[in-house]
Short mmCIF file of C-alpha atoms in Angstrom, two decimals:
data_model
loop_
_atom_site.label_atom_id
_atom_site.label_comp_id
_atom_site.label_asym_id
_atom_site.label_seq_id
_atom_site.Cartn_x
_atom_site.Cartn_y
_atom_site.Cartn_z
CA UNK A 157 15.79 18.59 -2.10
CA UNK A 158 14.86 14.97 -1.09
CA UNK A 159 13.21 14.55 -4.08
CA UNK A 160 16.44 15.41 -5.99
CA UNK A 161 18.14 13.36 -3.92
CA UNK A 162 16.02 10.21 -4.48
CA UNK A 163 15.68 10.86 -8.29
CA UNK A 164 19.55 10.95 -8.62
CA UNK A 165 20.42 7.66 -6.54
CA UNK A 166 17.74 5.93 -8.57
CA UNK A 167 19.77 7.45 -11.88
CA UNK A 168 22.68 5.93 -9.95
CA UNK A 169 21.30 2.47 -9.30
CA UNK A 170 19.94 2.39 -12.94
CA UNK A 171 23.45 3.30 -15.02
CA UNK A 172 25.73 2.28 -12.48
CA UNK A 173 28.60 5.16 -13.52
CA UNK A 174 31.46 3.20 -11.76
CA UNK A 175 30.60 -0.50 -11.68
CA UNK A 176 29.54 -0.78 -7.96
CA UNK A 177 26.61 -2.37 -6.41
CA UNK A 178 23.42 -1.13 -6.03
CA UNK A 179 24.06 -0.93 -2.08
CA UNK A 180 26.45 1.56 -2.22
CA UNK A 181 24.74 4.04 -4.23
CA UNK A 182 21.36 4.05 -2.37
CA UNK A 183 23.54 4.02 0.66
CA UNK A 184 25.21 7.28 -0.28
CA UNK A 185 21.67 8.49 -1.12
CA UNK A 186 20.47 7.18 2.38
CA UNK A 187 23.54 9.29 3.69
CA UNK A 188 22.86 12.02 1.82
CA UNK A 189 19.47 12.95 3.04
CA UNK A 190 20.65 12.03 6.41
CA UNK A 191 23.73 14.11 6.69
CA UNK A 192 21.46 16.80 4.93
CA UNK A 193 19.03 16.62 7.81
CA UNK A 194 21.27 16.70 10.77
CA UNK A 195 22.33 19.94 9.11
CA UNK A 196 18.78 21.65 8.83
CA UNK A 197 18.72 21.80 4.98
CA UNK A 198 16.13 18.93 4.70
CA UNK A 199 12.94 18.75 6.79
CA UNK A 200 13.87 15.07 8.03
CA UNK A 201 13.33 13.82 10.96
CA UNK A 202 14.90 10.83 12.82
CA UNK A 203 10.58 10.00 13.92
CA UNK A 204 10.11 10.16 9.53
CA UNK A 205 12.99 7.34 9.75
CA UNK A 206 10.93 5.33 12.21
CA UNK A 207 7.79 5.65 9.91
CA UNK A 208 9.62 4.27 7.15
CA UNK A 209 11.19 1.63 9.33
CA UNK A 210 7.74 0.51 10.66
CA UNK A 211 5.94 0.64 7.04
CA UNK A 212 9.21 -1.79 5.29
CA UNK A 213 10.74 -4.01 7.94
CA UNK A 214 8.36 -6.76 7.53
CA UNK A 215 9.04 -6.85 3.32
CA UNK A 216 12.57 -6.59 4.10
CA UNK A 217 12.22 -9.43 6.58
CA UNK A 218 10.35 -11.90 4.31
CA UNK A 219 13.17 -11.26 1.43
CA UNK A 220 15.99 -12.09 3.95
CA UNK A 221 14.15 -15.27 4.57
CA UNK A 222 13.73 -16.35 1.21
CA UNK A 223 16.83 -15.65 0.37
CA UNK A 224 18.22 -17.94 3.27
CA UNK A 225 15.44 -20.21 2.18
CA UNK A 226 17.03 -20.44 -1.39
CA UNK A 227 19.98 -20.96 -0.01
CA UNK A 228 19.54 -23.97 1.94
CA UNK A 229 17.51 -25.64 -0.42
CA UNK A 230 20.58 -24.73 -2.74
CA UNK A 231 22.73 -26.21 -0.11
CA UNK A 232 20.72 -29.69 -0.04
CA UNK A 233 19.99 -30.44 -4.05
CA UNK A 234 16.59 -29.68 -3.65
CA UNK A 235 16.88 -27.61 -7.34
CA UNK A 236 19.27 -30.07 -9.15
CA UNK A 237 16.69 -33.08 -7.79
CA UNK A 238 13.24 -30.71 -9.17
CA UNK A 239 15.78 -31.01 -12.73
CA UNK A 240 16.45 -34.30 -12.92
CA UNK A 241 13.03 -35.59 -12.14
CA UNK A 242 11.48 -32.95 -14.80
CA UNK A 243 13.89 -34.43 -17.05
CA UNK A 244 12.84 -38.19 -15.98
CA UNK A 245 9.26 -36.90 -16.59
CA UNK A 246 9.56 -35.21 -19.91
CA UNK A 247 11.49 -38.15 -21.32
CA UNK A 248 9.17 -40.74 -20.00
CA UNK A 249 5.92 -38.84 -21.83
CA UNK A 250 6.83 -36.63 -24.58
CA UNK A 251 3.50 -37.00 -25.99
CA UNK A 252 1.80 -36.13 -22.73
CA UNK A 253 2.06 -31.96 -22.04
CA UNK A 254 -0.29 -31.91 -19.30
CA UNK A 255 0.41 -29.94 -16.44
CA UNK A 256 -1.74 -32.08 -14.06
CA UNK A 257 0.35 -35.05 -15.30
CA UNK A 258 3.48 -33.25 -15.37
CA UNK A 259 2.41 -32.32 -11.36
CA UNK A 260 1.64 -35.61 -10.21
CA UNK A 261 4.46 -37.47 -11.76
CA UNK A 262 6.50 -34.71 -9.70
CA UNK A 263 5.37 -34.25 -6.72
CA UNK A 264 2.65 -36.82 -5.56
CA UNK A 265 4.81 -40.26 -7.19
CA UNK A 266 6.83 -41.71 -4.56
CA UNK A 267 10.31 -41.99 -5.30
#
């Protein structure tokens, strides 16, 4: 029954029937199985919810941070300064395509 369960929110998340984000349909699946358990149809347990806590939380952890990461570096022109000095860079040597001198000019040149 899980397994059902599991193979039709990831047929959910795939086609995306009614245009709504990927949250709400593994959500519902999340529910599903839940609401299932509490009932008695599903051997699930609230300790099997712990397990999976304990064996994700630190993945789930280090994609909130990059994402905040991204953000702030968003935030400050970090990624519109990276273009505009790869564009200073490829204009200034068109006949060099070394990545070493591509890396330096980048990142070790002073400003």
């Amino acid at each position: 029954m899980i397994f059902t369960i599991f193979i039709l929110s990831l047929i959910a998340i795939l086609l995306r029937p009614l245009n709504l984000g990927v949250w709400v349909y593994s959500s519902l699946g999340a529910f599903c199985v839940l609401l299932l358990g509490s009932f008695g149809l599903v051997e699930f347990t609230f300790e099997d919810l712990s397990k999976i806590f304990a064996l994700v939380w630190d993945s789930s952890l280090a994609l909130i941070c990059l994402i905040v990461l991204c953000f702030c570096l968003e935030i400050l022109g970090f990624f519109e300064y990276i273009s505009h000095q790869i564009l200073r860079v490829s204009r200034r040597n068109l006949e060099l395509s070394s990545f070493r001198l591509c890396f330096f000019y980048l990142f070790l040149q002073p400003l």
